[in-house]
Short mmCIF file of C-alpha atoms in Angstrom, two decimals:
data_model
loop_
_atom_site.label_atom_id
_atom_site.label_comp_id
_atom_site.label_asym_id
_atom_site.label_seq_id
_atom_site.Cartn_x
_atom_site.Cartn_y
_atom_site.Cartn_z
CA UNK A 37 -291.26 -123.15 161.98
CA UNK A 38 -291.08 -125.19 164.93
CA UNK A 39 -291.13 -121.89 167.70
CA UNK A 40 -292.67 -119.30 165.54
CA UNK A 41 -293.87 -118.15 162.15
CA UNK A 42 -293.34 -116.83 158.87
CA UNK A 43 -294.75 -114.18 156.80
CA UNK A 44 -295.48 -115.20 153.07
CA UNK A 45 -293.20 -114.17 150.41
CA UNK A 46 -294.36 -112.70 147.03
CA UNK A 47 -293.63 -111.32 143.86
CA UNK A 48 -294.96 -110.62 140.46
CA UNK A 49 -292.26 -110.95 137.34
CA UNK A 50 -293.33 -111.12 133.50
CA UNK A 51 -290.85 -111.32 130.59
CA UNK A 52 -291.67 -111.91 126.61
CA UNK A 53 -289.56 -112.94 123.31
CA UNK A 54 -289.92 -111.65 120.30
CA UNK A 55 -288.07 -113.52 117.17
CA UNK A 56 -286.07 -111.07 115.42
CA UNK A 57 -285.30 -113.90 112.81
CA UNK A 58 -285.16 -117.61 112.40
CA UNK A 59 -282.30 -118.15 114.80
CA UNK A 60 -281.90 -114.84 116.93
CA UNK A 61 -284.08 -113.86 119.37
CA UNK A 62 -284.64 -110.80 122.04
CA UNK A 63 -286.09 -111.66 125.64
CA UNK A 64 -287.24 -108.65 128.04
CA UNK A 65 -287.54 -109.64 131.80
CA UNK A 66 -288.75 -107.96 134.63
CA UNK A 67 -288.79 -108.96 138.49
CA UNK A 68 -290.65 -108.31 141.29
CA UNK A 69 -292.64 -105.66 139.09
CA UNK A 70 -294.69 -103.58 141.92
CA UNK A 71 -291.75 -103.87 144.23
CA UNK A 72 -293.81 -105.82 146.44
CA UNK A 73 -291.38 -108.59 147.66
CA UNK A 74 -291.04 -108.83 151.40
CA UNK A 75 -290.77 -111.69 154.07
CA UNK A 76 -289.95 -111.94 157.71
CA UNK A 77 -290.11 -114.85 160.64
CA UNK A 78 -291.64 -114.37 164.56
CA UNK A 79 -289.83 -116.55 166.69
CA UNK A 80 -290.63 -116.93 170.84
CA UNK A 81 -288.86 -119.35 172.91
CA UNK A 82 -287.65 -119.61 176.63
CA UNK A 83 -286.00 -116.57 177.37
CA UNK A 84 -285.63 -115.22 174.14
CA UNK A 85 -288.24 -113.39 171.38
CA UNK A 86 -286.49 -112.75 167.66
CA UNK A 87 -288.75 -110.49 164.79
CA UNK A 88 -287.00 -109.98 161.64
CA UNK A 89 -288.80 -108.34 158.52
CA UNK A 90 -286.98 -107.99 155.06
CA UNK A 91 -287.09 -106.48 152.03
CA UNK A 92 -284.93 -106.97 149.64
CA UNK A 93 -283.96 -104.93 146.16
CA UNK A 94 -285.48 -107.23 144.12
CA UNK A 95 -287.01 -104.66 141.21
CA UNK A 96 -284.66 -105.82 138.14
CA UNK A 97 -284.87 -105.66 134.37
CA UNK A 98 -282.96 -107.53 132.19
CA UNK A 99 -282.34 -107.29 128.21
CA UNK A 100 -281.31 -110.78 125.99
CA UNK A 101 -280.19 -111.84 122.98
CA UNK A 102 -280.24 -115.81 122.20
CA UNK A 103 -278.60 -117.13 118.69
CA UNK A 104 -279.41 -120.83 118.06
CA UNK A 105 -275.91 -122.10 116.60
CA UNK A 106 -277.05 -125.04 114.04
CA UNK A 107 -280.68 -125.05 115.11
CA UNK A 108 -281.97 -124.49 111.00
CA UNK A 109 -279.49 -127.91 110.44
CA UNK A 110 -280.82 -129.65 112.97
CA UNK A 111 -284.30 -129.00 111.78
CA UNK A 112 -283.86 -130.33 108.20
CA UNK A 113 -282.13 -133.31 109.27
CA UNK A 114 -285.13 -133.62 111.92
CA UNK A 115 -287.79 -133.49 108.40
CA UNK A 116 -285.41 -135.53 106.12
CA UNK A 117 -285.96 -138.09 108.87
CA UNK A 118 -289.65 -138.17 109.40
CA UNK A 119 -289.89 -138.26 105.23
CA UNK A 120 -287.68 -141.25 105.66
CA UNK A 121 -289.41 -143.08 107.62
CA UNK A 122 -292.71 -144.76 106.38
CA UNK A 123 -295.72 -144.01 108.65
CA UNK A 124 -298.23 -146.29 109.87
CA UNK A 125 -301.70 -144.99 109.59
CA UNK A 126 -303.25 -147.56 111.81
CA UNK A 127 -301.72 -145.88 115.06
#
């Protein structure tokens, strides 16, 4: 900043997805994993001097489901197309 600094901010998050089936899958997410996520700002100026550290609850887990309405009909009609369509073999 223009009168002071800031400390760097950091955090280490991971998630995966695993397909259950064609169209349904199950995400696991995780943030801020070793609960290391902190920041704060130093600022001097005339008459005044301003420290401020934080650390906020960041640690979260979260649990999804995703269902891809019409995704297995959009897919065929995506093929039928490229079948269609004659390809040139000099490109």
């Amino acid at each position: 900043t223009s009168q002071g600094s800031r400390t760097s901010k950091y955090s280490i998050d991971a998630g995966m997805r695993y397909d259950l089936l064609e169209d349904l899958s199950l995400t696991l997410r995780a943030n801020d994993i070793f609960d290391t996520q902190k920041f704060g700002q130093s600022s001097v100026g005339p008459g005044f001097t301003f420290d401020f550290n934080m650390r906020p609850m960041t640690q979260i887990i979260s649990l999804g489901i995703q269902y891809k309405i019409n995704q297995g009909i959009k897919q065929k009609e995506r093929k039928s197309q490229e079948e269609m369509s004659p390809q040139n073999e000099d490109f």
